Amino acid sequence: MTAETSQTLISSVQRALNIVDIVANAHRPLPVKVIAQLAALSLGTAYNITRTLVHEGYLASEPDGLVLGVRFPGLRHGDDEAVLLARGRQTLRDVTDELGATAYLSRFDDGEVRILDIVDAAASPRVDLWVGITDSAHATALGKQILAELHPEQRLDYLSRHPPEGLTPHTISDRRTLLRQLKCAGGASVDRQEYAIGYTCVAVGLRAPGLVGSLAISRPNGRPDINLDKTIRTLQTYAARLSLQLGADRFGQFTI
């Protein structure tokens, strides 16, 4: 870079672009303090820049940090995990508000089941993830629904690498029984204390271009029993809306 070129660069624009890049590559919402550290900026400078980016719609503020905003160009393409996080976070918040339960967004990625994001409900704490989801998809509603959505060969490949183990007395650890259940899952899966004693989880499938995932909730069994059919319908409504948003993003139709 020549001296003349460097004199024409605007440092504040460079810092703003760097911050957007940091948020776009994060797998979780980032607090401003973390962004300041990653960008090597003072906290005051980071607050001023992120506040401007939020105002302009390139970032969005969540209770636990910043995600991409609806004006970020990548939302027109839908091929970045950060785009899924930005779109999915609002869906999770809506699910939590309506059902009063902690909500989970998960996907199948490079042969593994991963939780992308969680939004907690104050009155319904999340399940303690004492065994990594990578090794326990067979025992969770969110994992079972993803496995049910896969091509049979992908499902068998996953189970060959992650043999089902009994995590609780309720876990289905017999491979044949599990495969029969997955084959009959349809659009929803339920985990009744299969992963953790005292919790019931419900999940529905999430499909979009390049995405196989699930939208799920968990509830402690001590709370009033849930209406399972109504819960599934509600989750399916939100999953369908998110799928449409992601599909529109992929094919260049801007949605909010």
PDB file of C-alpha atoms in Angstrom:
ATOM      1  CA  MET A   1       0.000   0.000   0.000  1.00  0.00           C
ATOM      2  CA  THR A   2       1.456   3.363  -0.981  1.00  0.00           C
ATOM      3  CA  ALA A   3       1.637   6.326   1.368  1.00  0.00           C
ATOM      4  CA  GLU A   4      -0.832   8.178  -0.847  1.00  0.00           C
ATOM      5  CA  THR A   5      -3.319   5.302  -0.673  1.00  0.00           C
ATOM      6  CA  SER A   6      -3.035   4.969   3.106  1.00  0.00           C
ATOM      7  CA  GLN A   7      -3.802   8.673   3.515  1.00  0.00           C
ATOM      8  CA  THR A   8      -7.131   8.226   1.710  1.00  0.00           C
ATOM      9  CA  LEU A   9      -8.345   5.432   4.023  1.00  0.00           C
ATOM     10  CA  ILE A  10     -10.873   6.355   6.708  1.00  0.00           C
ATOM     11  CA  SER A  11      -9.957   4.591   9.935  1.00  0.00           C
ATOM     12  CA  SER A  12     -13.442   4.817  11.460  1.00  0.00           C
ATOM     13  CA  VAL A  13     -14.900   2.987   8.449  1.00  0.00           C
ATOM     14  CA  GLN A  14     -12.200   0.327   8.733  1.00  0.00           C
ATOM     15  CA  ARG A  15     -13.010  -0.170  12.420  1.00  0.00           C
ATOM     16  CA  ALA A  16     -16.735  -0.441  11.694  1.00  0.00           C
ATOM     17  CA  LEU A  17     -16.174  -3.016   8.954  1.00  0.00           C
ATOM     18  CA  ASN A  18     -13.883  -4.991  11.239  1.00  0.00           C
ATOM     19  CA  ILE A  19     -16.574  -5.078  13.932  1.00  0.00           C
ATOM     20  CA  VAL A  20     -19.212  -6.286  11.457  1.00  0.00           C
ATOM     21  CA  ASP A  21     -16.789  -8.984  10.306  1.00  0.00           C
ATOM     22  CA  ILE A  22     -16.192 -10.088  13.915  1.00  0.00           C
ATOM     23  CA  VAL A  23     -19.939 -10.376  14.587  1.00  0.00           C
ATOM     24  CA  ALA A  24     -20.560 -12.159  11.272  1.00  0.00           C
ATOM     25  CA  ASN A  25     -17.999 -14.840  12.150  1.00  0.00           C
ATOM     26  CA  ALA A  26     -19.207 -15.400  15.712  1.00  0.00           C
ATOM     27  CA  HIS A  27     -21.289 -18.449  16.633  1.00  0.00           C
ATOM     28  CA  ARG A  28     -23.072 -16.631  19.463  1.00  0.00           C
ATOM     29  CA  PRO A  29     -24.214 -13.052  20.144  1.00  0.00           C
ATOM     30  CA  LEU A  30     -21.200 -10.972  21.215  1.00  0.00           C
ATOM     31  CA  PRO A  31     -21.261  -8.421  24.058  1.00  0.00           C
ATOM     32  CA  VAL A  32     -19.671  -5.080  23.219  1.00  0.00           C
ATOM     33  CA  LYS A  33     -16.912  -5.712  25.761  1.00  0.00           C
ATOM     34  CA  VAL A  34     -15.879  -8.860  23.885  1.00  0.00           C
ATOM     35  CA  ILE A  35     -16.052  -7.037  20.558  1.00  0.00           C
ATOM     36  CA  ALA A  36     -13.813  -4.293  21.929  1.00  0.00           C
ATOM     37  CA  GLN A  37     -11.231  -6.875  22.981  1.00  0.00           C
ATOM     38  CA  LEU A  38     -11.331  -8.730  19.661  1.00  0.00           C
ATOM     39  CA  ALA A  39     -11.102  -5.499  17.672  1.00  0.00           C
ATOM     40  CA  ALA A  40      -8.373  -4.024  19.917  1.00  0.00           C
ATOM     41  CA  LEU A  41     -10.490  -0.944  20.586  1.00  0.00           C
ATOM     42  CA  SER A  42     -11.288   1.028  23.703  1.00  0.00           C
ATOM     43  CA  LEU A  43     -14.688   0.205  25.191  1.00  0.00           C
ATOM     44  CA  GLY A  44     -15.938   3.723  24.485  1.00  0.00           C
ATOM     45  CA  THR A  45     -14.956   3.554  20.820  1.00  0.00           C
ATOM     46  CA  ALA A  46     -16.539   0.110  20.458  1.00  0.00           C
ATOM     47  CA  TYR A  47     -19.796   1.346  22.027  1.00  0.00           C
ATOM     48  CA  ASN A  48     -19.937   4.354  19.699  1.00  0.00           C
ATOM     49  CA  ILE A  49     -19.342   2.297  16.566  1.00  0.00           C
ATOM     50  CA  THR A  50     -21.700  -0.550  17.469  1.00  0.00           C
ATOM     51  CA  ARG A  51     -24.433   1.909  18.479  1.00  0.00           C
ATOM     52  CA  THR A  52     -24.178   3.485  15.030  1.00  0.00           C
ATOM     53  CA  LEU A  53     -24.218   0.085  13.296  1.00  0.00           C
ATOM     54  CA  VAL A  54     -27.308  -0.933  15.276  1.00  0.00           C
ATOM     55  CA  HIS A  55     -29.029   2.336  14.406  1.00  0.00           C
ATOM     56  CA  GLU A  56     -28.317   1.779  10.718  1.00  0.00           C
ATOM     57  CA  GLY A  57     -29.519  -1.839  10.843  1.00  0.00           C
ATOM     58  CA  TYR A  58     -26.220  -3.586  10.117  1.00  0.00           C
ATOM     59  CA  LEU A  59     -26.138  -5.036  13.641  1.00  0.00           C
ATOM     60  CA  ALA A  60     -28.972  -5.901  16.000  1.00  0.00           C
ATOM     61  CA  SER A  61     -28.932  -5.817  19.782  1.00  0.00           C
ATOM     62  CA  GLU A  62     -29.998  -8.890  21.751  1.00  0.00           C
ATOM     63  CA  PRO A  63     -30.108  -9.267  25.563  1.00  0.00           C
ATOM     64  CA  ASP A  64     -26.847 -11.234  25.502  1.00  0.00           C
ATOM     65  CA  GLY A  65     -24.998  -9.402  22.756  1.00  0.00           C
ATOM     66  CA  LEU A  66     -24.969  -8.262  19.134  1.00  0.00           C
ATOM     67  CA  VAL A  67     -25.895 -10.220  16.006  1.00  0.00           C
ATOM     68  CA  LEU A  68     -26.141  -9.255  12.354  1.00  0.00           C
ATOM     69  CA  GLY A  69     -28.924  -6.820  11.516  1.00  0.00           C
ATOM     70  CA  VAL A  70     -31.468  -7.043   8.724  1.00  0.00           C
ATOM     71  CA  ARG A  71     -29.547  -4.600   6.504  1.00  0.00           C
ATOM     72  CA  PHE A  72     -26.399  -6.710   6.478  1.00  0.00           C
ATOM     73  CA  PRO A  73     -25.901  -7.743   2.820  1.00  0.00           C
ATOM     74  CA  GLY A  74     -25.318 -11.398   3.747  1.00  0.00           C
ATOM     75  CA  LEU A  75     -28.959 -11.700   4.761  1.00  0.00           C
ATOM     76  CA  ARG A  76     -29.760 -11.589   1.059  1.00  0.00           C
ATOM     77  CA  HIS A  77     -27.846 -14.812   0.472  1.00  0.00           C
ATOM     78  CA  GLY A  78     -28.561 -16.986   3.495  1.00  0.00           C
ATOM     79  CA  ASP A  79     -25.385 -19.095   3.218  1.00  0.00           C
ATOM     80  CA  ASP A  80     -23.613 -17.984   6.393  1.00  0.00           C
ATOM     81  CA  GLU A  81     -24.176 -19.455   9.836  1.00  0.00           C
ATOM     82  CA  ALA A  82     -24.247 -15.931  11.253  1.00  0.00           C
ATOM     83  CA  VAL A  83     -27.244 -15.221   9.017  1.00  0.00           C
ATOM     84  CA  LEU A  84     -29.046 -18.221  10.492  1.00  0.00           C
ATOM     85  CA  LEU A  85     -28.195 -16.963  13.972  1.00  0.00           C
ATOM     86  CA  ALA A  86     -29.516 -13.493  13.167  1.00  0.00           C
ATOM     87  CA  ARG A  87     -32.761 -14.844  11.734  1.00  0.00           C
ATOM     88  CA  GLY A  88     -33.152 -17.628  14.269  1.00  0.00           C
ATOM     89  CA  ARG A  89     -32.663 -15.499  17.359  1.00  0.00           C
ATOM     90  CA  GLN A  90     -35.945 -13.642  16.857  1.00  0.00           C
ATOM     91  CA  THR A  91     -37.744 -16.937  16.269  1.00  0.00           C
ATOM     92  CA  LEU A  92     -36.351 -18.355  19.505  1.00  0.00           C
ATOM     93  CA  ARG A  93     -37.444 -15.266  21.412  1.00  0.00           C
ATOM     94  CA  ASP A  94     -40.957 -15.517  19.963  1.00  0.00           C
ATOM     95  CA  VAL A  95     -41.169 -19.216  20.879  1.00  0.00           C
ATOM     96  CA  THR A  96     -39.953 -18.533  24.411  1.00  0.00           C
ATOM     97  CA  ASP A  97     -42.450 -15.687  24.867  1.00  0.00           C
ATOM     98  CA  GLU A  98     -45.403 -17.699  23.593  1.00  0.00           C
ATOM     99  CA  LEU A  99     -44.672 -21.069  25.198  1.00  0.00           C
ATOM    100  CA  GLY A 100     -42.829 -19.923  28.313  1.00  0.00           C
ATOM    101  CA  ALA A 101     -40.095 -22.485  27.708  1.00  0.00           C
ATOM    102  CA  THR A 102     -36.411 -22.384  26.840  1.00  0.00           C
ATOM    103  CA  ALA A 103     -35.996 -22.627  23.055  1.00  0.00           C
ATOM    104  CA  TYR A 104     -33.200 -24.264  21.035  1.00  0.00           C
ATOM    105  CA  LEU A 105     -32.049 -23.940  17.426  1.00  0.00           C
ATOM    106  CA  SER A 106     -29.960 -26.816  16.058  1.00  0.00           C
ATOM    107  CA  ARG A 107     -28.584 -28.019  12.739  1.00  0.00           C
ATOM    108  CA  PHE A 108     -26.817 -30.928  11.068  1.00  0.00           C
ATOM    109  CA  ASP A 109     -23.355 -29.728  10.112  1.00  0.00           C
ATOM    110  CA  ASP A 110     -20.515 -31.758   8.593  1.00  0.00           C
ATOM    111  CA  GLY A 111     -21.967 -35.013   9.872  1.00  0.00           C
ATOM    112  CA  GLU A 112     -22.684 -33.804  13.392  1.00  0.00           C
ATOM    113  CA  VAL A 113     -25.657 -32.417  15.319  1.00  0.00           C
ATOM    114  CA  ARG A 114     -24.910 -29.002  16.808  1.00  0.00           C
ATOM    115  CA  ILE A 115     -26.878 -26.560  18.929  1.00  0.00           C
ATOM    116  CA  LEU A 116     -26.553 -23.119  17.344  1.00  0.00           C
ATOM    117  CA  ASP A 117     -28.410 -20.964  19.832  1.00  0.00           C
ATOM    118  CA  ILE A 118     -30.496 -21.078  23.006  1.00  0.00           C
ATOM    119  CA  VAL A 119     -32.889 -18.496  24.449  1.00  0.00           C
ATOM    120  CA  ASP A 120     -33.729 -19.114  28.089  1.00  0.00           C
ATOM    121  CA  ALA A 121     -37.124 -18.684  29.688  1.00  0.00           C
ATOM    122  CA  ALA A 122     -36.878 -17.239  33.177  1.00  0.00           C
ATOM    123  CA  ALA A 123     -39.486 -19.629  34.584  1.00  0.00           C
ATOM    124  CA  SER A 124     -38.186 -22.661  32.690  1.00  0.00           C
ATOM    125  CA  PRO A 125     -34.411 -23.144  32.998  1.00  0.00           C
ATOM    126  CA  ARG A 126     -32.518 -24.937  30.243  1.00  0.00           C
ATOM    127  CA  VAL A 127     -31.462 -28.563  30.504  1.00  0.00           C
ATOM    128  CA  ASP A 128     -27.980 -29.024  31.937  1.00  0.00           C
ATOM    129  CA  LEU A 129     -26.065 -30.232  28.859  1.00  0.00           C
ATOM    130  CA  TRP A 130     -23.998 -32.699  30.852  1.00  0.00           C
ATOM    131  CA  VAL A 131     -23.286 -34.878  27.803  1.00  0.00           C
ATOM    132  CA  GLY A 132     -22.288 -33.136  24.563  1.00  0.00           C
ATOM    133  CA  ILE A 133     -25.036 -33.033  21.944  1.00  0.00           C
ATOM    134  CA  THR A 134     -22.572 -34.403  19.386  1.00  0.00           C
ATOM    135  CA  ASP A 135     -22.647 -37.750  21.199  1.00  0.00           C
ATOM    136  CA  SER A 136     -26.235 -37.725  22.421  1.00  0.00           C
ATOM    137  CA  ALA A 137     -28.528 -36.776  19.538  1.00  0.00           C
ATOM    138  CA  HIS A 138     -30.330 -40.110  20.008  1.00  0.00           C
ATOM    139  CA  ALA A 139     -31.466 -39.033  23.476  1.00  0.00           C
ATOM    140  CA  THR A 140     -32.714 -35.519  22.713  1.00  0.00           C
ATOM    141  CA  ALA A 141     -35.819 -34.367  20.885  1.00  0.00           C
ATOM    142  CA  LEU A 142     -33.817 -31.839  18.875  1.00  0.00           C
ATOM    143  CA  GLY A 143     -31.276 -34.479  17.861  1.00  0.00           C
ATOM    144  CA  LYS A 144     -33.826 -37.166  17.093  1.00  0.00           C
ATOM    145  CA  GLN A 145     -35.784 -34.835  14.857  1.00  0.00           C
ATOM    146  CA  ILE A 146     -32.662 -33.948  12.887  1.00  0.00           C
ATOM    147  CA  LEU A 147     -31.794 -37.645  12.529  1.00  0.00           C
ATOM    148  CA  ALA A 148     -35.350 -38.308  11.355  1.00  0.00           C
ATOM    149  CA  GLU A 149     -34.961 -35.609   8.673  1.00  0.00           C
ATOM    150  CA  LEU A 150     -31.761 -37.136   7.276  1.00  0.00           C
ATOM    151  CA  HIS A 151     -31.387 -39.541   4.372  1.00  0.00           C
ATOM    152  CA  PRO A 152     -31.264 -43.118   5.751  1.00  0.00           C
ATOM    153  CA  GLU A 153     -27.600 -43.477   4.785  1.00  0.00           C
ATOM    154  CA  GLN A 154     -26.691 -40.305   6.695  1.00  0.00           C
ATOM    155  CA  ARG A 155     -28.666 -41.537   9.701  1.00  0.00           C
ATOM    156  CA  LEU A 156     -26.880 -44.884   9.733  1.00  0.00           C
ATOM    157  CA  ASP A 157     -23.525 -43.176   9.330  1.00  0.00           C
ATOM    158  CA  TYR A 158     -24.201 -40.955  12.341  1.00  0.00           C
ATOM    159  CA  LEU A 159     -25.289 -43.864  14.520  1.00  0.00           C
ATOM    160  CA  SER A 160     -22.275 -45.926  13.456  1.00  0.00           C
ATOM    161  CA  ARG A 161     -20.036 -43.129  14.749  1.00  0.00           C
ATOM    162  CA  HIS A 162     -22.183 -42.367  17.793  1.00  0.00           C
ATOM    163  CA  PRO A 163     -23.692 -45.632  19.086  1.00  0.00           C
ATOM    164  CA  PRO A 164     -26.757 -44.878  21.248  1.00  0.00           C
ATOM    165  CA  GLU A 165     -25.953 -45.142  24.935  1.00  0.00           C
ATOM    166  CA  GLY A 166     -28.311 -45.166  27.895  1.00  0.00           C
ATOM    167  CA  LEU A 167     -28.051 -41.776  29.587  1.00  0.00           C
ATOM    168  CA  THR A 168     -31.098 -42.296  31.811  1.00  0.00           C
ATOM    169  CA  PRO A 169     -33.420 -45.263  32.450  1.00  0.00           C
ATOM    170  CA  HIS A 170     -35.693 -43.787  29.750  1.00  0.00           C
ATOM    171  CA  THR A 171     -33.131 -43.495  26.943  1.00  0.00           C
ATOM    172  CA  ILE A 172     -33.699 -45.619  23.857  1.00  0.00           C
ATOM    173  CA  SER A 173     -30.320 -47.282  23.507  1.00  0.00           C
ATOM    174  CA  ASP A 174     -31.363 -50.189  21.287  1.00  0.00           C
ATOM    175  CA  ARG A 175     -30.362 -49.284  17.723  1.00  0.00           C
ATOM    176  CA  ARG A 176     -33.243 -51.069  15.994  1.00  0.00           C
ATOM    177  CA  THR A 177     -35.858 -49.578  18.310  1.00  0.00           C
ATOM    178  CA  LEU A 178     -34.387 -46.110  17.799  1.00  0.00           C
ATOM    179  CA  LEU A 179     -34.366 -46.495  14.003  1.00  0.00           C
ATOM    180  CA  ARG A 180     -38.019 -47.565  14.044  1.00  0.00           C
ATOM    181  CA  GLN A 181     -38.919 -44.527  16.121  1.00  0.00           C
ATOM    182  CA  LEU A 182     -36.989 -42.169  13.834  1.00  0.00           C
ATOM    183  CA  LYS A 183     -38.654 -43.659  10.760  1.00  0.00           C
ATOM    184  CA  CYS A 184     -42.079 -42.936  12.262  1.00  0.00           C
ATOM    185  CA  ALA A 185     -41.209 -39.521  13.710  1.00  0.00           C
ATOM    186  CA  GLY A 186     -43.040 -37.496  11.086  1.00  0.00           C
ATOM    187  CA  GLY A 187     -42.735 -33.780  11.733  1.00  0.00           C
ATOM    188  CA  ALA A 188     -42.000 -33.854  15.462  1.00  0.00           C
ATOM    189  CA  SER A 189     -40.028 -35.696  18.132  1.00  0.00           C
ATOM    190  CA  VAL A 190     -40.400 -35.895  21.899  1.00  0.00           C
ATOM    191  CA  ASP A 191     -37.821 -36.685  24.567  1.00  0.00           C
ATOM    192  CA  ARG A 192     -39.418 -37.691  27.870  1.00  0.00           C
ATOM    193  CA  GLN A 193     -36.524 -37.740  30.355  1.00  0.00           C
ATOM    194  CA  GLU A 194     -34.326 -39.571  27.840  1.00  0.00           C
ATOM    195  CA  TYR A 195     -31.476 -37.079  28.129  1.00  0.00           C
ATOM    196  CA  ALA A 196     -32.040 -35.651  31.608  1.00  0.00           C
ATOM    197  CA  ILE A 197     -34.300 -36.772  34.436  1.00  0.00           C
ATOM    198  CA  GLY A 198     -37.033 -34.254  35.134  1.00  0.00           C
ATOM    199  CA  TYR A 199     -37.255 -32.702  31.650  1.00  0.00           C
ATOM    200  CA  THR A 200     -39.500 -33.148  28.637  1.00  0.00           C
ATOM    201  CA  CYS A 201     -38.359 -31.757  25.284  1.00  0.00           C
ATOM    202  CA  VAL A 202     -40.266 -31.308  22.023  1.00  0.00           C
ATOM    203  CA  ALA A 203     -38.737 -30.592  18.597  1.00  0.00           C
ATOM    204  CA  VAL A 204     -39.922 -30.039  15.034  1.00  0.00           C
ATOM    205  CA  GLY A 205     -37.960 -30.117  11.810  1.00  0.00           C
ATOM    206  CA  LEU A 206     -36.464 -27.059  10.144  1.00  0.00           C
ATOM    207  CA  ARG A 207     -35.698 -27.146   6.416  1.00  0.00           C
ATOM    208  CA  ALA A 208     -34.156 -24.459   4.229  1.00  0.00           C
ATOM    209  CA  PRO A 209     -31.699 -24.386   1.303  1.00  0.00           C
ATOM    210  CA  GLY A 210     -28.531 -26.049   2.572  1.00  0.00           C
ATOM    211  CA  LEU A 211     -30.000 -26.580   6.042  1.00  0.00           C
ATOM    212  CA  VAL A 212     -31.369 -29.551   7.961  1.00  0.00           C
ATOM    213  CA  GLY A 213     -32.175 -28.516  11.508  1.00  0.00           C
ATOM    214  CA  SER A 214     -34.677 -28.445  14.323  1.00  0.00           C
ATOM    215  CA  LEU A 215     -36.513 -26.002  16.557  1.00  0.00           C
ATOM    216  CA  ALA A 216     -37.133 -27.267  20.078  1.00  0.00           C
ATOM    217  CA  ILE A 217     -38.214 -26.411  23.609  1.00  0.00           C
ATOM    218  CA  SER A 218     -37.536 -27.982  27.001  1.00  0.00           C
ATOM    219  CA  ARG A 219     -39.651 -27.830  30.150  1.00  0.00           C
ATOM    220  CA  PRO A 220     -39.108 -29.136  33.689  1.00  0.00           C
ATOM    221  CA  ASN A 221     -41.600 -31.857  34.518  1.00  0.00           C
ATOM    222  CA  GLY A 222     -42.597 -30.047  37.709  1.00  0.00           C
ATOM    223  CA  ARG A 223     -44.428 -27.409  35.684  1.00  0.00           C
ATOM    224  CA  PRO A 224     -48.014 -27.964  34.479  1.00  0.00           C
ATOM    225  CA  ASP A 225     -48.220 -30.560  31.723  1.00  0.00           C
ATOM    226  CA  ILE A 226     -47.929 -29.154  28.229  1.00  0.00           C
ATOM    227  CA  ASN A 227     -50.534 -29.590  25.553  1.00  0.00           C
ATOM    228  CA  LEU A 228     -48.348 -31.627  23.218  1.00  0.00           C
ATOM    229  CA  ASP A 229     -50.400 -31.171  20.044  1.00  0.00           C
ATOM    230  CA  LYS A 230     -50.687 -27.411  20.556  1.00  0.00           C
ATOM    231  CA  THR A 231     -46.971 -27.117  21.339  1.00  0.00           C
ATOM    232  CA  ILE A 232     -46.038 -29.003  18.172  1.00  0.00           C
ATOM    233  CA  ARG A 233     -48.343 -26.841  16.038  1.00  0.00           C
ATOM    234  CA  THR A 234     -46.862 -23.677  17.526  1.00  0.00           C
ATOM    235  CA  LEU A 235     -43.295 -24.850  16.918  1.00  0.00           C
ATOM    236  CA  GLN A 236     -44.156 -25.895  13.365  1.00  0.00           C
ATOM    237  CA  THR A 237     -45.619 -22.460  12.661  1.00  0.00           C
ATOM    238  CA  TYR A 238     -42.440 -20.712  13.790  1.00  0.00           C
ATOM    239  CA  ALA A 239     -40.207 -23.232  12.008  1.00  0.00           C
ATOM    240  CA  ALA A 240     -42.138 -22.731   8.767  1.00  0.00           C
ATOM    241  CA  ARG A 241     -41.810 -18.957   9.054  1.00  0.00           C
ATOM    242  CA  LEU A 242     -38.065 -19.195   9.682  1.00  0.00           C
ATOM    243  CA  SER A 243     -37.658 -21.613   6.761  1.00  0.00           C
ATOM    244  CA  LEU A 244     -39.437 -19.158   4.457  1.00  0.00           C
ATOM    245  CA  GLN A 245     -37.236 -16.290   5.641  1.00  0.00           C
ATOM    246  CA  LEU A 246     -34.066 -18.285   5.042  1.00  0.00           C
ATOM    247  CA  GLY A 247     -35.314 -19.418   1.655  1.00  0.00           C
ATOM    248  CA  ALA A 248     -36.128 -15.837   0.666  1.00  0.00           C
ATOM    249  CA  ASP A 249     -32.666 -14.760   1.838  1.00  0.00           C
ATOM    250  CA  ARG A 250     -31.040 -17.422  -0.316  1.00  0.00           C
ATOM    251  CA  PHE A 251     -32.916 -16.393  -3.455  1.00  0.00           C
ATOM    252  CA  GLY A 252     -32.378 -12.670  -3.030  1.00  0.00           C
ATOM    253  CA  GLN A 253     -35.738 -11.551  -1.635  1.00  0.00           C
ATOM    254  CA  PHE A 254     -35.168  -9.172   1.265  1.00  0.00           C
ATOM    255  CA  THR A 255     -37.380  -9.891   4.259  1.00  0.00           C
ATOM    256  CA  ILE A 256     -37.597  -8.571   7.805  1.00  0.00           C
TER     257      ILE A 256
END
